[in-house]
Amino acid sequence: QVQLVESGGGLVQPGGSLRLSCAASGFTLRYYTIGWFRQAPGKEREGVACFSNSDSNIEYADSVKGRFTISRDNAKNTMYLQMNSLKPEDTAVYYCATSRIGRSWAFCASREALNWGQGTQVTVSS
């Protein structure tokens, strides 16, 4: 019953903020590299932010640098994506994911994950 359950998506105005949560069950999240990906209609899925458990390096897509922050709470077995200064271009379905890939940049560039969340819709509109 390995599972990732996402929450926190919704509708927000440009310039606003949202925090996405991804709760893991059936396994211990801290042993895996974690990542957030997104997919907008008509576009391919892209890596947004990835965080390796092997080192302190965090990879962010250029489009979200300075605005998004990935984090994990090992006690809660949960990962988060804090999204600030949101833009209409951030509108997408966001997915959390885990991997055995040991480097954050390699996971964000990958099309594969060990487990995927169900996705949560983020809509940025006035």
N, CA, C and O of each residue as an XYZ file, in Angstrom:
504
protein
N       0.805     -1.194      0.000
C       0.000      0.000      0.000
C       0.854      1.267      0.000
O       0.531      2.247      0.671
N       1.941      1.231     -0.758
C       2.761      2.422     -0.951
C       1.919      3.486     -1.641
O       1.281      3.215     -2.658
N       1.916      4.692     -1.091
C       1.012      5.715     -1.587
C       1.558      7.103     -1.291
O       2.175      7.330     -0.250
N       1.325      8.035     -2.219
C       1.574      9.451     -2.031
C       0.258     10.180     -2.262
O      -0.339     10.059     -3.332
N      -0.196     10.935     -1.270
C      -1.472     11.632     -1.339
C      -1.221     13.129     -1.261
O      -0.666     13.625     -0.280
N      -1.633     13.848     -2.305
C      -1.390     15.272     -2.407
C      -2.593     16.087     -1.947
O      -3.735     15.631     -2.005
N      -2.308     17.297     -1.493
C      -3.344     18.248     -1.135
C      -2.776     19.656     -1.224
O      -1.563     19.839     -1.322
N      -3.658     20.651     -1.191
C      -3.235     22.034     -1.132
C      -3.405     22.837     -2.400
O      -3.182     24.048     -2.393
N      -3.793     22.200     -3.485
C      -4.016     22.926     -4.713
C      -5.285     23.759     -4.654
O      -6.074     23.647     -3.716
N      -5.472     24.598     -5.668
C      -6.650     25.426     -5.722
C      -6.469     26.596     -6.646
O      -5.544     26.634     -7.458
N      -7.371     27.562     -6.515
C      -7.366     28.776     -7.323
C      -6.760     29.917     -6.529
O      -7.133     30.148     -5.379
N      -5.826     30.630     -7.140
C      -5.166     31.743     -6.478
C      -4.925     32.853     -7.495
O      -4.737     32.586     -8.682
N      -4.932     34.093     -7.027
C      -4.679     35.229     -7.903
C      -3.190     35.371     -8.198
O      -2.359     34.943     -7.397
N      -2.844     35.966     -9.334
C      -1.434     36.238     -9.604
C      -0.790     37.006     -8.457
O      -1.374     37.943     -7.913
N       0.425     36.592     -8.099
C       1.124     37.172     -6.972
C       0.854     36.493     -5.651
O       1.529     36.777     -4.661
N      -0.115     35.606     -5.613
C      -0.464     34.899     -4.394
C       0.424     33.704     -4.130
O       1.384     33.449     -4.857
N       0.086     32.970     -3.071
C       0.884     31.833     -2.625
C       0.013     30.624     -2.351
O      -1.160     30.753     -2.000
N       0.596     29.449     -2.514
C      -0.002     28.183     -2.131
C       1.091     27.278     -1.592
O       2.256     27.410     -1.967
N       0.718     26.362     -0.715
C       1.629     25.318     -0.278
C       1.008     23.960     -0.557
O      -0.067     23.641     -0.049
N       1.686     23.172     -1.359
C       1.261     21.822     -1.655
C       1.887     20.849     -0.667
O       3.053     20.987     -0.296
N       1.102     19.865     -0.246
C       1.582     18.826      0.652
C       1.472     17.472     -0.029
O       0.596     17.255     -0.866
N       2.367     16.566      0.338
C       2.367     15.217     -0.201
C       2.721     14.270      0.929
O       3.876     14.197      1.349
N       1.728     13.548      1.419
C       1.899     12.646      2.555
C       2.185     11.235      2.069
O       1.425     10.682      1.275
N       3.272     10.655      2.542
C       3.660      9.305      2.160
C       3.159      8.301      3.180
O       3.158      8.569      4.382
N       2.733      7.143      2.696
C       2.353      6.041      3.563
C       2.872      4.738      2.972
O       3.011      4.610      1.756
N       3.156      3.783      3.833
C       3.649      2.492      3.392
C       5.151      2.427      3.189
O       5.683      1.357      2.894
N       5.831      3.522      3.335
C       7.288      3.564      3.243
C       7.783      4.821      3.927
O       7.001      5.717      4.243
N       9.082      4.884      4.154
C       9.694      6.008      4.842
C      10.263      6.970      3.813
O      11.209      6.641      3.098
N       9.688      8.149      3.744
C      10.010      9.098      2.690
C      11.456      9.562      2.739
O      12.053      9.822      1.694
N      12.021      9.667      3.906
C      13.346     10.272      4.042
C      14.447      9.465      3.368
O      15.545      9.986      3.171
N      14.192      8.221      3.011
C      15.202      7.397      2.350
C      15.246      7.587      0.844
O      16.041      6.936      0.166
N      14.408      8.466      0.307
C      14.294      8.638     -1.135
C      14.539     10.076     -1.549
O      14.301     11.009     -0.782
N      15.017     10.241     -2.773
C      15.005     11.543     -3.405
C      13.558     11.916     -3.711
O      12.778     11.081     -4.169
N      13.208     13.164     -3.456
C      11.836     13.627     -3.657
C      11.802     14.705     -4.729
O      12.800     15.379     -4.986
N      10.645     14.853     -5.346
C      10.519     15.861     -6.376
C       9.081     16.265     -6.613
O       8.141     15.538     -6.293
N       8.940     17.449     -7.185
C       7.661     17.954     -7.652
C       7.750     18.191     -9.154
O       8.714     18.776     -9.648
N       6.738     17.733     -9.862
C       6.634     17.878    -11.305
C       5.294     18.524    -11.632
O       4.372     18.503    -10.817
N       5.191     19.093    -12.819
C       3.925     19.678    -13.228
C       3.689     19.447    -14.713
O       4.624     19.265    -15.493
N       2.410     19.461    -15.082
C       2.034     19.293    -16.472
C       0.849     20.196    -16.784
O      -0.209     20.086    -16.164
N       1.036     21.082    -17.743
C      -0.020     21.948    -18.222
C      -0.618     21.352    -19.492
O       0.052     20.584    -20.182
N      -1.872     21.693    -19.814
C      -2.487     21.165    -21.036
C      -1.640     21.469    -22.266
O      -1.211     22.604    -22.473
N      -1.407     20.449    -23.075
C      -0.637     20.614    -24.289
C       0.860     20.664    -24.105
O       1.591     20.865    -25.075
N       1.338     20.486    -22.884
C       2.763     20.525    -22.607
C       3.215     19.233    -21.939
O       2.416     18.528    -21.323
N       4.483     18.936    -22.065
C       5.044     17.753    -21.427
C       5.263     17.993    -19.941
O       5.424     19.129    -19.493
N       5.266     16.903    -19.191
C       5.553     16.998    -17.766
C       6.984     17.466    -17.554
O       7.900     17.001    -18.232
N       7.178     18.387    -16.615
C       8.493     18.925    -16.346
C       8.817     18.863    -14.856
O       7.934     18.974    -14.006
N      10.076     18.686    -14.566
C      10.531     18.732    -13.198
C      10.568     20.164    -12.695
O      11.130     21.043    -13.349
N       9.972     20.398    -11.539
C       9.892     21.721    -10.945
C      10.943     21.907     -9.857
O      11.668     22.902     -9.850
N      11.021     20.953     -8.944
C      11.940     21.029     -7.823
C      12.237     19.628     -7.329
O      11.320     18.823     -7.166
N      13.502     19.324     -7.089
C      13.904     18.008     -6.624
C      14.948     18.134     -5.518
O      15.785     19.038     -5.535
N      14.886     17.218     -4.562
C      15.690     17.287     -3.350
C      16.190     15.886     -3.029
O      15.398     14.993     -2.728
N      17.497     15.698     -3.093
C      18.100     14.405     -2.807
C      18.302     14.215     -1.311
O      18.644     15.152     -0.590
N      18.081     12.978     -0.857
C      18.376     12.654      0.536
C      19.855     12.376      0.769
O      20.284     12.219      1.913
N      20.640     12.313     -0.307
C      22.053     11.985     -0.211
C      22.935     13.193      0.089
O      24.007     13.051      0.677
N      22.489     14.368     -0.309
C      23.241     15.578     -0.054
C      22.282     16.754      0.090
O      21.063     16.582      0.107
N      22.853     17.952      0.195
C      22.045     19.138      0.443
C      21.627     19.866     -0.829
O      20.981     20.911     -0.752
N      21.980     19.337     -1.990
C      21.667     20.018     -3.238
C      20.183     19.923     -3.577
O      19.558     18.874     -3.421
N      19.637     21.041     -4.042
C      18.258     21.116     -4.488
C      18.249     21.690     -5.897
O      18.921     22.681     -6.181
N      17.485     21.059     -6.770
C      17.375     21.489     -8.154
C      16.021     22.144     -8.369
O      14.988     21.570     -8.020
N      16.020     23.349     -8.944
C      14.800     24.048     -9.320
C      14.817     24.349    -10.804
O      15.862     24.659    -11.377
N      13.645     24.255    -11.422
C      13.519     24.728    -12.787
C      13.769     26.228    -12.832
O      13.415     26.950    -11.900
N      14.379     26.695    -13.916
C      14.685     28.118    -14.033
C      13.438     28.987    -13.874
O      13.515     30.094    -13.342
N      12.304     28.491    -14.330
C      11.082     29.271    -14.303
C      10.531     29.513    -12.899
O       9.685     30.388    -12.715
N      10.999     28.750    -11.903
C      10.466     28.891    -10.548
C      11.515     29.300     -9.529
O      11.183     29.487     -8.358
N      12.756     29.444     -9.932
C      13.817     29.819     -8.994
C      13.502     31.144     -8.312
O      13.090     32.109     -8.957
N      13.702     31.173     -7.011
C      13.414     32.359     -6.227
C      11.979     32.488     -5.789
O      11.663     33.360     -4.980
N      11.087     31.639     -6.302
C       9.670     31.704     -5.967
C       9.159     30.451     -5.265
O       8.277     30.540     -4.411
N       9.702     29.284     -5.614
C       9.238     28.007     -5.063
C      10.296     27.436     -4.130
O      11.492     27.651     -4.328
N       9.849     26.705     -3.109
C      10.749     26.042     -2.174
C      10.253     24.629     -1.901
O       9.100     24.436     -1.516
N      11.117     23.646     -2.098
C      10.803     22.262     -1.776
C      11.358     21.939     -0.391
O      12.442     22.397     -0.032
N      10.622     21.158      0.375
C      11.076     20.777      1.705
C      10.451     19.444      2.096
O       9.550     18.941      1.425
N      10.946     18.883      3.194
C      10.388     17.643      3.715
C      10.367     17.701      5.231
O      11.230     18.324      5.849
N       9.385     17.053      5.825
C       9.281     16.913      7.266
C       9.335     15.422      7.560
O       8.349     14.710      7.371
N      10.475     14.955      8.016
C      10.657     13.518      8.222
C       9.739     12.970      9.315
O       9.274     11.834      9.220
N       9.479     13.766     10.347
C       8.616     13.316     11.425
C       7.197     13.060     10.942
O       6.529     12.146     11.426
N       6.736     13.861      9.992
C       5.397     13.710      9.430
C       5.376     12.850      8.172
O       4.305     12.561      7.638
N       6.560     12.437      7.689
C       6.659     11.645      6.466
C       5.948     12.351      5.307
O       5.205     11.734      4.544
N       6.193     13.646      5.198
C       5.488     14.500      4.252
C       6.465     15.430      3.548
O       7.425     15.907      4.154
N       6.219     15.684      2.276
C       6.989     16.647      1.508
C       6.088     17.809      1.102
O       4.867     17.668      1.030
N       6.710     18.963      0.836
C       5.965     20.181      0.571
C       6.564     20.931     -0.611
O       7.742     20.784     -0.939
N       5.719     21.735     -1.238
C       6.168     22.708     -2.214
C       5.506     24.041     -1.878
O       4.302     24.210     -2.069
N       6.295     24.978     -1.381
C       5.817     26.326     -1.117
C       5.967     27.141     -2.389
O       7.062     27.237     -2.943
N       4.872     27.728     -2.853
C       4.852     28.467     -4.103
C       4.441     29.906     -3.811
O       3.324     30.159     -3.358
N       5.335     30.838     -4.069
C       5.088     32.255     -3.857
C       5.141     33.002     -5.187
O       5.651     32.492     -6.185
N       4.605     34.216     -5.179
C       4.619     35.069     -6.366
C       4.129     34.321     -7.595
O       4.764     34.352     -8.649
N       3.006     33.655     -7.450
C       2.504     32.792     -8.512
C       2.103     33.585     -9.748
O       1.599     34.705     -9.661
N       2.343     32.973    -10.890
C       2.044     33.555    -12.193
C       1.043     32.678    -12.929
O       0.952     31.483    -12.648
N       0.288     33.245    -13.867
C      -0.623     32.416    -14.662
C       0.082     31.248    -15.346
O      -0.519     30.190    -15.534
N       1.343     31.426    -15.717
C       2.106     30.366    -16.364
C       2.385     29.183    -15.442
O       2.797     28.124    -15.915
N       2.168     29.340    -14.139
C       2.330     28.243    -13.194
C       1.118     27.316    -13.164
O       1.163     26.269    -12.519
N       0.050     27.679    -13.842
C      -1.155     26.856    -13.867
C      -0.850     25.490    -14.465
O      -0.360     25.392    -15.590
N      -1.141     24.437    -13.707
C      -0.830     23.077    -14.127
C      -1.350     22.104    -13.077
O      -1.778     22.504    -11.994
N      -1.304     20.824    -13.417
C      -1.469     19.778    -12.426
C      -0.091     19.462    -11.861
O       0.850     19.203    -12.611
N       0.024     19.483    -10.549
C       1.290     19.250     -9.876
C       1.306     17.865     -9.257
O       0.331     17.438     -8.638
N       2.422     17.165     -9.429
C       2.584     15.805     -8.949
C       3.823     15.716     -8.055
O       4.887     16.222     -8.410
N       3.681     15.081     -6.913
C       4.849     14.731     -6.125
C       5.332     13.353     -6.551
O       4.565     12.558     -7.096
N       6.601     13.076     -6.302
C       7.181     11.820     -6.749
C       8.417     11.487     -5.937
O       9.019     12.357     -5.307
N       8.788     10.204     -5.961
C       9.995      9.726     -5.290
C      10.852      8.948     -6.270
O      10.371      8.464     -7.295
N      12.134      8.836     -5.936
C      13.071      8.146     -6.806
C      14.243      7.611     -6.002
O      14.542      8.098     -4.912
N      14.903      6.601     -6.557
C      16.170      6.125     -6.016
C      17.357      6.875     -6.616
O      18.492      6.669     -6.186
N      17.116      7.744     -7.603
C      18.177      8.542     -8.196
C      18.792      9.425     -7.118
O      18.081     10.134     -6.405
N      20.106      9.378     -7.003
C      20.779     10.000     -5.884
C      21.127     11.466     -6.042
O      21.606     12.088     -5.094
N      20.898     12.030     -7.209
C      21.191     13.437     -7.438
C      19.930     14.165     -7.881
O      19.198     13.692     -8.750
N      19.689     15.321     -7.271
C      18.439     16.036     -7.493
C      18.267     16.453     -8.944
O      17.173     16.336     -9.496
N      19.330     16.936     -9.564
C      19.219     17.394    -10.945
C      18.866     16.249    -11.889
O      18.127     16.445    -12.854
N      19.392     15.049    -11.615
C      19.112     13.916    -12.476
C      17.656     13.464    -12.355
O      17.044     13.076    -13.349
N      17.104     13.512    -11.154
C      15.711     13.156    -10.973
C      14.796     14.156    -11.685
O      13.853     13.750    -12.365
N      15.060     15.445    -11.540
C      14.220     16.446    -12.184
C      14.264     16.347    -13.707
O      13.309     16.734    -14.381
N      15.352     15.839    -14.246
C      15.476     15.668    -15.687
C      14.895     14.343    -16.181
O      14.817     14.118    -17.389
N      14.492     13.474    -15.276
C      14.026     12.137    -15.614
C      12.531     12.113    -15.903
O      11.776     12.950    -15.410
N      12.118     11.139    -16.712
C      10.700     10.920    -16.981
C      10.099      9.847    -16.076
O       8.898      9.588    -16.145
N      10.906      9.228    -15.241
C      10.467      8.102    -14.439
C      10.574      8.408    -12.953
O      11.430      9.180    -12.521
N       9.693      7.790    -12.182
C       9.713      7.900    -10.734
C       9.313      6.570    -10.125
O       8.640      5.763    -10.766
N       9.721      6.346     -8.901
C       9.325      5.141     -8.189
C       7.841      5.168     -7.854
O       7.133      4.176     -8.028
N       7.381      6.315     -7.372
C       5.969      6.505     -7.028
C       5.544      7.908     -7.405
O       6.326      8.853     -7.313
N       4.300      8.035     -7.829
C       3.693      9.318     -8.162
C       2.486      9.592     -7.276
O       1.729      8.679     -6.948
N       2.308     10.851     -6.893
C       1.060     11.268     -6.295
C      -0.035     11.343     -7.338
O       0.226     11.218     -8.534
N      -1.269     11.550     -6.882
C      -2.411     11.537     -7.793
C      -2.553     12.827     -8.585
O      -3.317     12.871     -9.550
N      -1.847     13.862     -8.207
C      -1.925     15.153     -8.863
C      -2.897     16.086     -8.173
O      -3.942     15.660     -7.680
N      -2.545     17.364     -8.140
C      -3.435     18.385     -7.599
C      -3.390     19.606     -8.513
O      -2.317     20.035     -8.940
N      -4.554     20.156     -8.806
C      -4.662     21.264     -9.752
C      -4.316     22.581     -9.082
O      -4.830     22.900     -8.009
N      -3.443     23.339     -9.722
C      -3.128     24.706     -9.319
C      -3.525     25.627    -10.464
O      -3.041     25.479    -11.586
N      -4.403     26.571    -10.178
C      -4.858     27.520    -11.179
C      -4.570     28.929    -10.690
O      -5.026     29.323     -9.617
N      -3.815     29.690    -11.474
C      -3.450     31.061    -11.137
C      -4.170     31.978    -12.106
O      -3.840     32.020    -13.292
N      -5.143     32.705    -11.611
C      -5.979     33.536    -12.461
C      -6.630     34.633    -11.637
O      -6.914     34.449    -10.453
N      -6.865     35.773    -12.270
C      -7.570     36.865    -11.627
C      -9.072     36.771    -11.827
O      -9.814     37.625    -11.342
